GROMACS .gro file of C-alpha atoms in nm:
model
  333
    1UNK     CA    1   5.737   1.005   6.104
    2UNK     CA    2   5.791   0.894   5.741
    3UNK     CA    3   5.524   0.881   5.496
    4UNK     CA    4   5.379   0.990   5.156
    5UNK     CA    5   5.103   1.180   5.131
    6UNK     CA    6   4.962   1.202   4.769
    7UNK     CA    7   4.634   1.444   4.706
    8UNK     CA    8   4.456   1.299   4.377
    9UNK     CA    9   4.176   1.581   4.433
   10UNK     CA   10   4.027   1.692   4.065
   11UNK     CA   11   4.133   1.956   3.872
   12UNK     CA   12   4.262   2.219   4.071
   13UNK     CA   13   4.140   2.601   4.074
   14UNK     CA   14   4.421   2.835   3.978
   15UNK     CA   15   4.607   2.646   3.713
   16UNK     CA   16   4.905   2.884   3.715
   17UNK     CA   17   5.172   2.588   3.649
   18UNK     CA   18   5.147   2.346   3.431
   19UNK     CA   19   5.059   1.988   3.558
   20UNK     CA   20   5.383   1.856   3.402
   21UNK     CA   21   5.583   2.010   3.648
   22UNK     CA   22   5.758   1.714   3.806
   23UNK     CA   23   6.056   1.749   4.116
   24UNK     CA   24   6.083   1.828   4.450
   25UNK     CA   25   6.013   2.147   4.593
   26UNK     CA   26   6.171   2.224   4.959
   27UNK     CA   27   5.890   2.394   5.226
   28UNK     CA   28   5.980   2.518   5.509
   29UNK     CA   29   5.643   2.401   5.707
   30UNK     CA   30   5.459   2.653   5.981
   31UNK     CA   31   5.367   2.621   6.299
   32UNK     CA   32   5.093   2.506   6.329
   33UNK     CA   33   5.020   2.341   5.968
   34UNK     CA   34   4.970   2.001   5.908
   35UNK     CA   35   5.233   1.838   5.651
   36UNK     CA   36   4.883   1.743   5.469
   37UNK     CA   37   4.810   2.138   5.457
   38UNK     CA   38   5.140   2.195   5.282
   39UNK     CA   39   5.024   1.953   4.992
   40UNK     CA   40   4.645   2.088   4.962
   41UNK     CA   41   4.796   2.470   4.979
   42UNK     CA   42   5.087   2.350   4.719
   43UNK     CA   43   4.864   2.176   4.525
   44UNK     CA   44   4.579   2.500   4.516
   45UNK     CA   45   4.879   2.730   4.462
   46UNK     CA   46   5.078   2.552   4.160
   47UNK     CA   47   4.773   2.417   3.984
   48UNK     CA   48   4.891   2.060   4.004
   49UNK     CA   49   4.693   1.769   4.054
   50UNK     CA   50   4.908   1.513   4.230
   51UNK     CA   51   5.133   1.656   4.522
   52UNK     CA   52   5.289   1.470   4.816
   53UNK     CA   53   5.538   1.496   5.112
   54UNK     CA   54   5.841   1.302   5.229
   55UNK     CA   55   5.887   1.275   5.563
   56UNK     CA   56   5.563   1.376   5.837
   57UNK     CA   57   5.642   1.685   6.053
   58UNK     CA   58   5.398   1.716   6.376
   59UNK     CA   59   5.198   2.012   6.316
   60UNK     CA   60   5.365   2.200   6.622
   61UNK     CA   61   5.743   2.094   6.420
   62UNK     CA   62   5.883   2.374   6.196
   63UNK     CA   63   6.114   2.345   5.930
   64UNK     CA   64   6.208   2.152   5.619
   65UNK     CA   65   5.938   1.927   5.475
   66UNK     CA   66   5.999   1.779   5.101
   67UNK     CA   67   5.721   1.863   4.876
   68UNK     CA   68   5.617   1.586   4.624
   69UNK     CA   69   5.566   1.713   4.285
   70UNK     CA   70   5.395   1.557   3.956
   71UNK     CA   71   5.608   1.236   3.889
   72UNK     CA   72   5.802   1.306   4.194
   73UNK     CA   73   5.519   1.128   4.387
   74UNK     CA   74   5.664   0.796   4.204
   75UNK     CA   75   6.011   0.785   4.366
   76UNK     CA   76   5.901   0.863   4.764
   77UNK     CA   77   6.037   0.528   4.865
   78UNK     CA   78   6.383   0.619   4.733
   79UNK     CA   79   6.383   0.990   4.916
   80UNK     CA   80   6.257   0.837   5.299
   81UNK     CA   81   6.624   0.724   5.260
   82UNK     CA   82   6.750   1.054   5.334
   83UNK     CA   83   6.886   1.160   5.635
   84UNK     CA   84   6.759   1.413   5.835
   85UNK     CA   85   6.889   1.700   6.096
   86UNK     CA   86   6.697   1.897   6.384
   87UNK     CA   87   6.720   2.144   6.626
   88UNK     CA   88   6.570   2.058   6.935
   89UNK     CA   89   6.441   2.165   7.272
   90UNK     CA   90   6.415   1.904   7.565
   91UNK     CA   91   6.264   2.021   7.868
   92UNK     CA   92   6.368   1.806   8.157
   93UNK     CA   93   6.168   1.719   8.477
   94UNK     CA   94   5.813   1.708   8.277
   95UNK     CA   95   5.659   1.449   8.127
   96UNK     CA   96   5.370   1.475   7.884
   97UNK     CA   97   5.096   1.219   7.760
   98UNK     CA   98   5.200   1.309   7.380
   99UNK     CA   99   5.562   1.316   7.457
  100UNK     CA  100   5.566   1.699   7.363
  101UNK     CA  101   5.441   2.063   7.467
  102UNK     CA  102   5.129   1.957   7.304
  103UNK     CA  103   5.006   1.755   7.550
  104UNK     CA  104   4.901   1.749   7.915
  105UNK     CA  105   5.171   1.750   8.208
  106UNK     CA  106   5.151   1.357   8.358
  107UNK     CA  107   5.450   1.419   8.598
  108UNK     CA  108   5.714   1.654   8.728
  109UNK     CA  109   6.036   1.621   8.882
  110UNK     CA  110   6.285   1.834   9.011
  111UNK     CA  111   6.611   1.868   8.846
  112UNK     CA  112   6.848   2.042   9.071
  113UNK     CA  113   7.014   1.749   9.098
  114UNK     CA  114   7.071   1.679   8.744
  115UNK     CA  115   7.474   1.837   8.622
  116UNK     CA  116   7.556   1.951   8.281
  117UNK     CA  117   7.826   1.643   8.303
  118UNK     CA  118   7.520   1.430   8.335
  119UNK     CA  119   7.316   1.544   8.090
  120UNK     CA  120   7.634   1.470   7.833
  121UNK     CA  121   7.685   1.149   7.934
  122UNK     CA  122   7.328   1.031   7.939
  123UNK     CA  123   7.323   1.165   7.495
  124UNK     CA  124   7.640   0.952   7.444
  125UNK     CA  125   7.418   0.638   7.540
  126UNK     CA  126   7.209   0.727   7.231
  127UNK     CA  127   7.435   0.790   7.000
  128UNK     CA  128   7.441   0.523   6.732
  129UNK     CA  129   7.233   0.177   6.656
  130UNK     CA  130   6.963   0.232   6.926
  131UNK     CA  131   6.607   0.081   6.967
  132UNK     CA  132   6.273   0.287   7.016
  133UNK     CA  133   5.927   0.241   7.094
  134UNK     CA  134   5.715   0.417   6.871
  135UNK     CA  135   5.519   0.707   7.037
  136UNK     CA  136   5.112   0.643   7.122
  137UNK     CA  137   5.090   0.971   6.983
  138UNK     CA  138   5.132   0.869   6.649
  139UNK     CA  139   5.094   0.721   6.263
  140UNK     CA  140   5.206   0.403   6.331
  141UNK     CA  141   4.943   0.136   6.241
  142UNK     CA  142   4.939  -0.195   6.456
  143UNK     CA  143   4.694  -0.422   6.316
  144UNK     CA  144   4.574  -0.131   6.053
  145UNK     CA  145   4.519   0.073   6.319
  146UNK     CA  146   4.685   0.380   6.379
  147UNK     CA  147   4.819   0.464   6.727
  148UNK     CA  148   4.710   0.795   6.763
  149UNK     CA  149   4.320   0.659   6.726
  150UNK     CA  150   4.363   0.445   6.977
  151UNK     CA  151   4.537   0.754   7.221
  152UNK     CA  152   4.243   0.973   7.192
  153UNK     CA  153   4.048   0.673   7.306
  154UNK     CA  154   4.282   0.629   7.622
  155UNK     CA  155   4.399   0.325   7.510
  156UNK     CA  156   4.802   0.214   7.541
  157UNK     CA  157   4.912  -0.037   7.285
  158UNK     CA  158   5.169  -0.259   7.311
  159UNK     CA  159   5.428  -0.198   7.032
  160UNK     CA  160   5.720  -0.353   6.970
  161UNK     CA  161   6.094  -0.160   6.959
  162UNK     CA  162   6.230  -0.014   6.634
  163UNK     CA  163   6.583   0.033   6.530
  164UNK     CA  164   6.718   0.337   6.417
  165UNK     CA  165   7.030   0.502   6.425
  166UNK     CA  166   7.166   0.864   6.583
  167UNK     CA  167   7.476   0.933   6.372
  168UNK     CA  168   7.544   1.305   6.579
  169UNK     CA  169   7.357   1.379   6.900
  170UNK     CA  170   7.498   1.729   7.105
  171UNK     CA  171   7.390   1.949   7.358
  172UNK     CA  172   7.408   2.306   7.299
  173UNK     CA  173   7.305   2.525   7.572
  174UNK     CA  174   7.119   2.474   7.893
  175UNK     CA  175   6.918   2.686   8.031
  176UNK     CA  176   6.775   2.512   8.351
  177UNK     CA  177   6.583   2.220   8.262
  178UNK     CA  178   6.563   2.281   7.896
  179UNK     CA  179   6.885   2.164   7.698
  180UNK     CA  180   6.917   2.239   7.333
  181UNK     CA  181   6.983   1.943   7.112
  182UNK     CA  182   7.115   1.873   6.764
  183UNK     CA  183   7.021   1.576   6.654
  184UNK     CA  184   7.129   1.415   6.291
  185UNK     CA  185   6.942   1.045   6.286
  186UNK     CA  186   6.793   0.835   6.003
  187UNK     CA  187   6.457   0.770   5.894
  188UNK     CA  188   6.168   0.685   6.107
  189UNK     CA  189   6.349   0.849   6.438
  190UNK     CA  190   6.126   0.975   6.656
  191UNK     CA  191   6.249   1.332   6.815
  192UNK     CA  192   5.999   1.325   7.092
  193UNK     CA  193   6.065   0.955   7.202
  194UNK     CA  194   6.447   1.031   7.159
  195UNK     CA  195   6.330   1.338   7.496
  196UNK     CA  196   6.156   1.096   7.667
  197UNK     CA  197   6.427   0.875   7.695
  198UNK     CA  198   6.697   1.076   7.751
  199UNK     CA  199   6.472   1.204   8.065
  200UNK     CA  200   6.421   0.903   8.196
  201UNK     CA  201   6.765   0.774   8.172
  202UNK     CA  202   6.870   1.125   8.379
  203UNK     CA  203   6.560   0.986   8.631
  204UNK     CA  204   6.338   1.297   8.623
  205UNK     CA  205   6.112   1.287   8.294
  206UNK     CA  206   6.138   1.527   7.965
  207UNK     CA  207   5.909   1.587   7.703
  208UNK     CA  208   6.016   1.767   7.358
  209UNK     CA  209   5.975   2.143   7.423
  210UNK     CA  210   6.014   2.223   7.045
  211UNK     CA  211   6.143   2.120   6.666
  212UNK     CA  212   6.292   2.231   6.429
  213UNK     CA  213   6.374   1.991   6.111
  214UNK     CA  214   6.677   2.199   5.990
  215UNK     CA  215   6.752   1.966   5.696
  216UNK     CA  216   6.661   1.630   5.486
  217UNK     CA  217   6.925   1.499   5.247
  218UNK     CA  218   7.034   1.823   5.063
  219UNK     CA  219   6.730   2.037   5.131
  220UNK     CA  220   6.867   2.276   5.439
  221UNK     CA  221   6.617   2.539   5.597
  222UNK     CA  222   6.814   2.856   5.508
  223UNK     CA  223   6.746   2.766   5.139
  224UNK     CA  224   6.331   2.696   5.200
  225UNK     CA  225   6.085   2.878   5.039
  226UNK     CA  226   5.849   3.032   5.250
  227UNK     CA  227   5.475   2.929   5.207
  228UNK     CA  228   5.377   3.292   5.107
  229UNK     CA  229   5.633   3.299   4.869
  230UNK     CA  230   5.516   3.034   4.673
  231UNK     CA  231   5.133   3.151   4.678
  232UNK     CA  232   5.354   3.513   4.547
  233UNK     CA  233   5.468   3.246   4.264
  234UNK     CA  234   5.853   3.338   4.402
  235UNK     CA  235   5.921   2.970   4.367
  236UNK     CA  236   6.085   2.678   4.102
  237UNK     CA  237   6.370   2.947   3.980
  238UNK     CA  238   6.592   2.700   3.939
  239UNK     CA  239   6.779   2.708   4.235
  240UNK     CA  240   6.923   2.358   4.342
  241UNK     CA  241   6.901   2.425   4.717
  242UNK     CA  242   6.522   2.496   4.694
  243UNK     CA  243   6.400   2.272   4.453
  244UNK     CA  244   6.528   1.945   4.307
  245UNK     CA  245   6.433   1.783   3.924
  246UNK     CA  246   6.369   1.403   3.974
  247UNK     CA  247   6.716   1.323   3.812
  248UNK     CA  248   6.894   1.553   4.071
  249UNK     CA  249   6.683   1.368   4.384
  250UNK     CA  250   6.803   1.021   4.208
  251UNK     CA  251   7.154   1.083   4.120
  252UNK     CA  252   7.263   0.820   4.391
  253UNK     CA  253   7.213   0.615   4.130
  254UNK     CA  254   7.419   0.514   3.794
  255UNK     CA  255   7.305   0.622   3.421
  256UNK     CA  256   7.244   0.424   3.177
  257UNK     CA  257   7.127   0.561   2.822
  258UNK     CA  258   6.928   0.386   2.587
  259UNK     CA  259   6.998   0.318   2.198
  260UNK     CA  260   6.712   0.508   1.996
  261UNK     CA  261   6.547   0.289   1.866
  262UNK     CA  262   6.444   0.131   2.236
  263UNK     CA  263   6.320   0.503   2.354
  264UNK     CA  264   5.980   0.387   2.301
  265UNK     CA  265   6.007   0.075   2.467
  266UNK     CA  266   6.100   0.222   2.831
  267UNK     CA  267   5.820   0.479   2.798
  268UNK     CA  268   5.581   0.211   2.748
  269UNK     CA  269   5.708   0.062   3.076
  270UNK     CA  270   5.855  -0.249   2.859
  271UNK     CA  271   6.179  -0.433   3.005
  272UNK     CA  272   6.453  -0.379   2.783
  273UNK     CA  273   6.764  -0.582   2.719
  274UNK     CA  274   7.126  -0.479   2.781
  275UNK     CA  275   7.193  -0.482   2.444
  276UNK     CA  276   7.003  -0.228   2.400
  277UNK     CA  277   7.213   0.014   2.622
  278UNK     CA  278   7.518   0.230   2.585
  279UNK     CA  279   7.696   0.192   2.859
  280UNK     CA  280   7.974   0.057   3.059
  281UNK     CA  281   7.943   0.017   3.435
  282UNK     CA  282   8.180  -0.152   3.701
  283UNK     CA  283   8.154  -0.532   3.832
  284UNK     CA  284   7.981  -0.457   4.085
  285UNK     CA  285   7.672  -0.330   3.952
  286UNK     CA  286   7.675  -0.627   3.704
  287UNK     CA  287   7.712  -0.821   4.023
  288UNK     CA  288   7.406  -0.704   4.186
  289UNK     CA  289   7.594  -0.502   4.448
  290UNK     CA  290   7.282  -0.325   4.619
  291UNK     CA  291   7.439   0.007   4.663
  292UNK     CA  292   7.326   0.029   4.285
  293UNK     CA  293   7.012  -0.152   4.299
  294UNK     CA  294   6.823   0.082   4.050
  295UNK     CA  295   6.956   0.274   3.706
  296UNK     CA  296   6.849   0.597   3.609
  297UNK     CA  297   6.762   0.507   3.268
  298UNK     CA  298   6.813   0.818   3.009
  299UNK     CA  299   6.773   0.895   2.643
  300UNK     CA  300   7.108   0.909   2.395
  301UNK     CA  301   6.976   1.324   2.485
  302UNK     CA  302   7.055   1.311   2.816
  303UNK     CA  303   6.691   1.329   2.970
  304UNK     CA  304   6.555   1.125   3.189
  305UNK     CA  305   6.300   0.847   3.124
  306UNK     CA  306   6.273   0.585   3.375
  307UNK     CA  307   6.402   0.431   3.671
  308UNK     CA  308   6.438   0.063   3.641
  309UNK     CA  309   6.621  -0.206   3.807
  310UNK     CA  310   6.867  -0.451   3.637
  311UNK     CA  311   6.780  -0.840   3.663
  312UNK     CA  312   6.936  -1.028   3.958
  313UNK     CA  313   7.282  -1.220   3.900
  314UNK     CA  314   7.103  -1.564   3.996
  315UNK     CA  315   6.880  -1.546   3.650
  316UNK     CA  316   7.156  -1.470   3.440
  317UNK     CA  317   7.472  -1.624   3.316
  318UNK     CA  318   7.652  -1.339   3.167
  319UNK     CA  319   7.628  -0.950   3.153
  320UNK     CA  320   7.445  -0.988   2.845
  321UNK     CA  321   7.138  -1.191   2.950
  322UNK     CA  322   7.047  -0.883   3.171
  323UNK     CA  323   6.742  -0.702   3.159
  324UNK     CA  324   6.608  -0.399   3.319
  325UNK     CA  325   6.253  -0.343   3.447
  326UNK     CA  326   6.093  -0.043   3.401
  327UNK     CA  327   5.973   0.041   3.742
  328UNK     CA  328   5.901   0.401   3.731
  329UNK     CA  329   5.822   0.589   3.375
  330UNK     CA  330   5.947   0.928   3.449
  331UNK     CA  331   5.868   1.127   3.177
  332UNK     CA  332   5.562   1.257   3.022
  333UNK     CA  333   5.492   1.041   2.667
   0.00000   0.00000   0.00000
C-alpha cells in the first residue's frame, strides 16, 4: 500500500503554476482512478514537472490520497510515517481471489450462524501489534517481482508475514453479512487482508466490499479538494487542511537556524558545523534520541532550507564537534 510515485515526464502542457510550487496537496481520489492518474492529471493540471503520491489507494478505494508536489517529492519517506484512517465495508460469507469486490467469488458460506457478539469479539483479536500476509493482489515485490504479475499469471507466492499495528478497529452497523468497519492502523496495513482475516477467524470467508481512506496524518476527507476543482484552479488557497508547505508536513521535527554567513553552505548541500547554528535544543537531541533524528534547518528569516540530520553521539565528544548533513535541499537556489 505505501509508495511514491514520482512522474519526471517533460515539460508539461498548461503551465498555469509555476514549477516552484513545492508542498503537499490533499486529493480526494475517484473511483475508479489509479493513484498514478491523480499524479499525471495533477501534474497536466498545475503545470509542474515532478508530482508524486504518498500512500497507494486501489483504484476501486476512494478517499484521501497525498499529492507530492515540486520538492515535496524529496521528503516521501518521512510522510509514509503517517497514520492513516478508513471506512470500511466487509462482506462476510464470500471470499474473492483479489481479496475485494474486484475480483471473482472463490467461495461462499452461510452466515446465519454468525452473532453480532461474534463479530465484536473476532475485531478485538486484531486490535494492536498483529502480523499479515501481504495480499497476491498486490505491489509487493519478492525477488523484484511484484505480486500482482505473478496473480494474473495464476501463480501463488509464498510471502512471508508483516507486522503492523491496528491502533482502533470498530464495527458500526450490520446489515446481514456486511459489517461496517473503522479502521485507524499504520503504514503498510492492508484493508483487504485485515477482511479476509477477520472472515476466516468468524469461519465463513469475507472479502472487502468497499474503502474509503477517510484520513492520513492531518489530511481528513471533508477538507479534500475535489479533482474537478483543481482542473477549475479552486485549489492551493492556503488552507492548512487541504494543502500542506513542506515545513508544515515536517514540523515533527526541531528548528534549527543557520548564522548568515553559512546560508550558502546548506543550499549547496555542504555539512555544516554546530557552530554555525543559533540554537539551543534539549539533551536529548544532542544525545541522538531518534524521536529527533532529522532538523529542519532554516534561515536567521525563518524559511526553510534543508532537512539534515545531526552527526551520531559515537563520532563526537562534545555538542560542539557536531555536524549536520544536508540530506534534503529544500529550497529553490
Amino acid at each position: 500500500m505505501e509508495s511514491l510515485l514520482t512522474d519526471h515526464a517533460s515539460q508539461p502542457k498548461s503551465g498555469q503554476v509555476s514549477t516552484s510550487l513545492h508542498g503537499i496537496l490533499n486529493i480526494n481520489k475517484p473511483a475508479g482512478w489509479t493513484s498514478h492518474d491523480v499524479v499525471l492529471h495533477i501534474r497536466r493540471v498545475l503545470g509542474i514537472k515532478k508530482v508524486g503520491h504518498a500512500g497507494t489507494l486501489d483504484p476501486a478505494a476512494t478517499g484521501v490520497l497525498p499529492v507530492l508536489l515540486g520538492k515535496a517529492t524529496k521528503i516521501a519517506d518521512h510522510l509514509l510515517t503517517w497514520d492513516k484512517e478508513y471506512a470500511a465495508v466487509l462482506r462476510l460469507g464470500q471470499s474473492t481471489d483479489t481479496q475485494d469486490a474486484t475480483g471473482t467469488i472463490i467461495q461462499e458460506t452461510s452466515t446465519e450462524d454468525v452473532t453480532e457478539q461474534q463479530i465484536h469479539s473476532a475485531l478485538h483479536e486484531f486490535r494492536g501489534d498483529i502480523l499479515q500476509i501481504p495480499p497476491m493482489y498486490s505491489a509487493v515485490k519478492i525477488k523484484g517481482q511484484p505480486l500482482y504479475k505473478a496473480a494474473r499469471r495464476g501463480e501463488t507466492i509464498e510471502r512471508s508475514p508483516r507486522p503492523v499495528t491496528i491502533y482502533r478497529l470498530e464495527a458500526g452497523s450490520i446489515r446481514g453479512r456486511d459489517v461496517e468497519l473503522r479502521v485507524v492502523c499504520s503504514k503498510g496495513t492492508y484493508i483487504r487482508t485485515l477482511c479476509v482475516d477477520i472472515g476466516d477467524h468468524l469461519h465463513v470467508g469475507g472479502h472487502l466490499l468497499s474503502l474509503e481512506r477517510s484520513s492520513v496524518g492531518s489530511f481528513h476527507v471533508q477538507d479534500a479538494y475535489e479533482l474537478e476543482n483543481v482542473t477549475r484552479g479552486q485549489c492551493l488557497s492556503g488552507n492548512r487542511q487541504a494543502f500542506l508547505t513542506l515545513d508544515e508536513a515536517l514540523e515533527q521535527f526541531p528548528v534549527v537556524t543557520v548564522k548568515p554567513d553559512h546560508v550558502a553552505r546548506v543550499m549547496n548541500g555542504a555539512p555544516i558545523s554546530w557552530n554555525a547554528i543559533n540554537v539551543s535544543l534539549s539533551d536529548d537531541l544532542l544525545a541522538g534520541n531518534s524521536a529527533h533524528s532529522r532538523v529542519r534547518v532554516k534561515d536567521p528569516h525563518g524559511h526553510l532550507l534543508a532537512l539534515g540530520k545531526p552527526s551520531p553521539l559515537a563520532n563526537r565528544a562534545t555538542a560542539d564537534d557536531i555536524t549536520v548533513n544536508i540530506e534534503n535541499v529544500l529550497i529553490d537556489k
